[in-house]
């Protein structure tokens, strides 16, 4: 019943099973059959209980035989062909298709000087294989082609940030979040690294230049490492290996809330938690903290947590899974608590659904999900320790690194997904 009460669209046969959730305060409007043969206690309900319900007379409602219904066509129908709804659908159901004609657009202007760039450094192009194979795949929507992904560019990001009135992208998270930040700058055509090669410090702040003649539409990108997004007064330093939260949690809140301009805030935590209650407490604290800052024009995108693929190094010619179902049929390992990430993501999804149903406060920032999980778990290829680069070193502490991806690679599509999410928001705001 809890999932039925939280659903935006609920499809089920006539009966008490649907009637009970529709009576709960706060759910969306419902249209139901009002017949005492279906709901024996219907006559005992008053107007207050039925305020969300429209009742149809069963005798006056034409019903076709279910044998004639095309369920696939109905369930796959795009809601109202309203493109701004794509941000709730995109990236969920699709396949990775090799696209050699467009593969040149998926490459960086130069090699990233970092352990996630080693595969490209060692790669030797040939006429037959001009690019690393993991960089040649494009995400293709299977159900909602209207929602296919447009590639992020610097011009595109400059325009969408201007259209949304935002002057800063603020990113916090762990090393995967850092990789997303590295990817973002490379996709915008920057050749220099976001931080000094070989440095263990992963925080950076850079201005994106949109027009060489004036700085009116330039925007700032700030990235701060906080593995658990919590804060305390303990010292933290990667070079000296000073950990303040069992991991590295740099302070971020003062820097975030003191900025005068509107902000796109991209955040994730999860891989550094082994228990659901720890993750939930950190997430709840984060949401409460953001709400206390009274920044209603900011947009918070929570990137879902993605696991690795434990056998990524066993074959040289790995390819993407053909579907999410093919991935789901594999054994989800408890290695590094990767099997818990689905639960973490589900908790965030439910929390945001409940938040959306609440009466919005005039001072609350918009919070939405950037769901990279379904598309990413379909990519067992392209990890740092994958068979394409057996000599590539992984992140410190990994004997084999089947969590992080080499760049260019799948995390680029997290940024493409983010860019398209912002494009949808411009449609909503307009």
Coordinates of C-alpha atoms in Angstrom, one line a residue, residues 62-331:
X62 CA -18.3 1.1 -21.0
X63 CA -15.6 -1.5 -20.4
X64 CA -13.8 -3.3 -23.3
X65 CA -12.7 -6.8 -23.0
X66 CA -9.1 -7.0 -21.7
X67 CA -8.3 -9.4 -24.5
X68 CA -8.5 -6.5 -26.9
X69 CA -6.3 -4.2 -24.9
X70 CA -2.8 -3.3 -26.1
X71 CA -1.1 -3.1 -22.7
X72 CA 2.3 -2.3 -24.2
X73 CA 1.0 0.7 -26.1
X74 CA -0.8 2.0 -23.0
X75 CA 2.1 1.5 -20.5
X76 CA 4.7 2.9 -22.9
X77 CA 2.7 5.9 -23.8
X78 CA 4.5 9.2 -23.1
X79 CA 2.5 11.2 -20.6
X80 CA 0.9 14.0 -22.7
X81 CA 4.1 14.1 -24.9
X82 CA 5.2 16.8 -22.5
X83 CA 9.0 17.0 -23.0
X84 CA 9.7 18.6 -19.6
X85 CA 8.6 15.3 -18.1
X86 CA 11.7 13.6 -19.7
X87 CA 13.8 14.3 -16.7
X88 CA 11.8 11.8 -14.7
X89 CA 12.1 9.1 -17.4
X90 CA 15.4 9.6 -19.2
X91 CA 18.2 7.1 -18.5
X92 CA 15.9 4.5 -17.0
X93 CA 15.1 2.2 -19.9
X94 CA 17.5 2.0 -22.8
X95 CA 20.5 0.3 -24.3
X96 CA 24.1 1.2 -25.0
X97 CA 24.6 1.2 -28.8
X98 CA 28.0 1.4 -30.5
X99 CA 28.2 4.5 -32.6
X100 CA 31.5 4.7 -34.5
X101 CA 30.2 7.6 -36.6
X102 CA 29.8 9.8 -33.6
X103 CA 32.6 8.4 -31.5
X104 CA 34.9 11.3 -32.3
X105 CA 32.5 13.5 -30.4
X106 CA 32.8 11.3 -27.3
X107 CA 36.6 11.9 -27.0
X108 CA 38.5 14.5 -24.9
X109 CA 40.7 17.3 -26.4
X110 CA 43.7 15.7 -24.7
X111 CA 44.5 12.9 -22.3
X112 CA 43.5 13.3 -18.7
X113 CA 46.6 13.3 -16.4
X114 CA 45.1 11.1 -13.7
X115 CA 44.7 7.4 -12.9
X116 CA 41.4 7.4 -14.6
X117 CA 43.1 8.7 -17.7
X118 CA 45.8 6.0 -17.9
X119 CA 43.8 3.7 -20.2
X120 CA 43.7 6.5 -22.9
X121 CA 47.5 7.2 -22.3
X122 CA 48.4 3.5 -23.0
X123 CA 45.9 3.1 -25.8
X124 CA 47.4 2.7 -29.3
X125 CA 44.9 3.7 -32.0
X126 CA 44.6 1.7 -35.3
X127 CA 42.6 2.2 -38.5
X128 CA 40.3 -0.5 -37.3
X129 CA 40.1 0.7 -33.7
X130 CA 40.7 4.5 -33.7
X131 CA 39.2 4.9 -30.2
X132 CA 39.1 2.9 -26.9
X133 CA 36.0 0.7 -27.3
X134 CA 34.3 1.8 -24.1
X135 CA 34.3 5.4 -25.4
X136 CA 32.3 4.4 -28.6
X137 CA 28.9 3.7 -27.1
X138 CA 25.9 6.0 -27.0
X139 CA 22.9 5.7 -24.7
X140 CA 19.7 5.1 -26.6
X141 CA 16.2 5.4 -25.0
X142 CA 14.1 2.3 -25.8
X143 CA 10.7 3.5 -24.7
X144 CA 10.7 7.3 -24.9
X145 CA 12.7 8.3 -27.9
X146 CA 11.5 11.9 -27.4
X147 CA 13.8 11.9 -24.4
X148 CA 17.0 10.9 -26.1
X149 CA 20.1 12.6 -24.8
X150 CA 21.7 15.6 -26.3
X151 CA 25.5 15.9 -25.8
X152 CA 26.8 18.5 -23.4
X153 CA 29.0 21.3 -24.8
X154 CA 30.4 24.4 -23.3
X155 CA 28.1 26.6 -25.4
X156 CA 25.1 24.5 -24.4
X157 CA 26.0 24.7 -20.7
X158 CA 26.6 28.4 -20.9
X159 CA 23.1 28.9 -22.5
X160 CA 21.2 26.7 -20.1
X161 CA 22.9 28.2 -17.0
X162 CA 22.0 31.6 -18.3
X163 CA 18.4 30.6 -19.1
X164 CA 18.1 29.2 -15.5
X165 CA 19.7 32.4 -14.0
X166 CA 22.5 30.3 -12.4
X167 CA 26.1 31.4 -12.0
X168 CA 27.6 28.5 -10.1
X169 CA 27.7 24.7 -10.2
X170 CA 28.6 23.3 -6.7
X171 CA 29.6 19.7 -6.5
X172 CA 30.3 17.6 -3.3
X173 CA 30.9 13.9 -3.0
X174 CA 33.6 11.3 -3.1
X175 CA 36.1 10.3 -5.8
X176 CA 33.3 9.4 -8.2
X177 CA 31.9 12.9 -7.8
X178 CA 35.4 14.2 -8.5
X179 CA 35.5 12.1 -11.7
X180 CA 32.2 13.7 -12.7
X181 CA 33.8 17.1 -12.2
X182 CA 36.8 16.1 -14.3
X183 CA 34.6 14.8 -17.0
X184 CA 32.5 18.0 -17.0
X185 CA 35.5 20.2 -17.8
X186 CA 36.8 17.9 -20.5
X187 CA 33.4 17.8 -22.2
X188 CA 33.4 21.6 -22.2
X189 CA 36.7 21.4 -24.2
X190 CA 39.2 22.3 -21.5
X191 CA 42.7 20.9 -22.0
X192 CA 44.1 21.7 -18.5
X193 CA 43.5 19.4 -15.6
X194 CA 41.1 20.5 -12.8
X195 CA 44.0 20.0 -10.3
X196 CA 47.7 19.4 -10.4
X197 CA 48.7 15.9 -11.8
X198 CA 49.9 13.7 -8.9
X199 CA 48.3 15.9 -6.2
X200 CA 46.2 14.1 -3.7
X201 CA 44.1 17.2 -3.1
X202 CA 40.8 16.8 -5.0
X203 CA 39.1 20.1 -4.3
X204 CA 39.0 22.6 -7.1
X205 CA 37.3 25.8 -8.2
X206 CA 37.4 27.1 -11.8
X207 CA 35.6 29.7 -13.8
X208 CA 34.0 28.6 -17.1
X209 CA 34.5 31.3 -19.8
X210 CA 31.4 31.6 -22.0
X211 CA 32.4 34.6 -24.1
X212 CA 36.0 35.7 -24.6
X213 CA 34.8 39.3 -25.1
X214 CA 32.9 39.6 -21.8
X215 CA 32.4 37.7 -18.6
X216 CA 28.7 38.4 -18.2
X217 CA 27.6 34.7 -18.6
X218 CA 30.6 33.0 -17.1
X219 CA 29.8 30.6 -14.3
X220 CA 31.8 29.1 -11.5
X221 CA 32.4 25.4 -10.8
X222 CA 33.3 24.4 -7.3
X223 CA 34.1 20.8 -6.4
X224 CA 34.7 19.7 -2.8
X225 CA 35.5 16.2 -1.6
X226 CA 33.2 15.0 1.2
X227 CA 32.9 11.3 1.2
X228 CA 30.0 11.2 3.7
X229 CA 28.7 14.8 3.2
X230 CA 29.0 15.4 6.9
X231 CA 31.0 18.1 8.7
X232 CA 33.0 18.4 11.8
X233 CA 35.9 20.4 13.3
X234 CA 38.5 17.6 12.9
X235 CA 41.5 18.3 10.6
X236 CA 41.3 16.7 7.2
X237 CA 44.2 16.4 4.6
X238 CA 44.7 13.9 1.9
X239 CA 48.4 14.5 1.5
X240 CA 49.0 13.8 5.2
X241 CA 46.2 11.2 5.3
X242 CA 44.3 12.9 8.0
X243 CA 40.8 11.5 8.0
X244 CA 38.0 13.2 9.9
X245 CA 35.0 11.0 9.3
X246 CA 36.7 7.6 8.8
X247 CA 37.2 9.1 5.3
X248 CA 37.8 12.6 3.9
X249 CA 35.0 15.1 4.6
X250 CA 36.0 18.6 3.8
X251 CA 33.7 21.4 5.1
X252 CA 31.4 22.7 2.4
X253 CA 28.3 24.3 3.9
X254 CA 29.7 27.8 4.7
X255 CA 31.1 28.0 1.2
X256 CA 27.8 27.0 -0.3
X257 CA 25.4 29.2 1.6
X258 CA 27.6 32.4 1.5
X259 CA 27.5 32.6 -2.3
X260 CA 25.2 35.3 -3.5
X261 CA 24.2 33.8 -6.9
X262 CA 21.8 31.0 -7.8
X263 CA 23.4 27.6 -7.7
X264 CA 23.1 24.2 -9.3
X265 CA 24.2 21.8 -6.5
X266 CA 25.2 18.2 -7.5
X267 CA 25.7 15.9 -4.6
X268 CA 26.1 12.2 -3.8
X269 CA 27.2 10.0 -1.0
X270 CA 26.8 6.2 -0.5
X271 CA 29.8 4.2 -1.4
X272 CA 31.4 5.0 2.0
X273 CA 28.5 3.7 4.0
X274 CA 28.1 0.1 5.0
X275 CA 24.8 0.4 6.9
X276 CA 21.4 1.7 5.8
X277 CA 20.9 3.7 9.0
X278 CA 24.2 5.5 8.5
X279 CA 23.3 6.5 5.0
X280 CA 19.8 7.6 5.9
X281 CA 21.0 9.7 8.8
X282 CA 23.5 11.5 6.6
X283 CA 20.9 12.1 3.9
X284 CA 18.3 13.4 6.3
X285 CA 20.8 15.7 7.9
X286 CA 21.8 17.0 4.5
X287 CA 18.2 17.8 3.4
X288 CA 17.5 19.5 6.7
X289 CA 20.6 21.6 6.4
X290 CA 19.8 22.7 2.8
X291 CA 16.3 23.6 3.9
X292 CA 17.6 25.8 6.7
X293 CA 19.6 28.0 4.3
X294 CA 16.6 29.6 2.6
X295 CA 17.9 29.4 -1.0
X296 CA 14.7 28.8 -3.0
X297 CA 16.2 29.5 -6.4
X298 CA 18.8 26.8 -6.1
X299 CA 18.4 23.4 -7.7
X300 CA 19.7 20.3 -5.9
X301 CA 20.4 17.3 -8.0
X302 CA 21.1 14.1 -6.0
X303 CA 23.1 11.7 -8.2
X304 CA 22.2 8.1 -7.4
X305 CA 24.9 5.8 -6.1
X306 CA 26.3 3.2 -8.5
X307 CA 28.1 0.0 -7.7
X308 CA 31.0 -1.5 -9.5
X309 CA 31.3 -4.8 -11.4
X310 CA 33.5 -7.2 -9.4
X311 CA 34.7 -9.3 -12.4
X312 CA 35.6 -6.3 -14.6
X313 CA 39.2 -7.5 -15.1
X314 CA 38.5 -11.0 -16.3
X315 CA 38.0 -10.4 -20.0
X316 CA 39.6 -8.1 -22.5
X317 CA 36.7 -7.6 -24.8
X318 CA 33.9 -6.8 -22.4
X319 CA 30.8 -5.0 -23.8
X320 CA 27.8 -3.3 -22.2
X321 CA 25.0 -5.5 -21.1
X322 CA 22.2 -5.6 -23.6
X323 CA 19.6 -4.6 -21.0
X324 CA 19.0 -3.8 -17.4
X325 CA 17.5 -7.3 -17.0
X326 CA 20.8 -8.9 -18.2
X327 CA 22.6 -7.0 -15.5
X328 CA 20.0 -7.9 -12.9
X329 CA 20.5 -11.6 -13.6
X330 CA 24.1 -11.3 -12.5
X331 CA 25.1 -11.8 -8.9

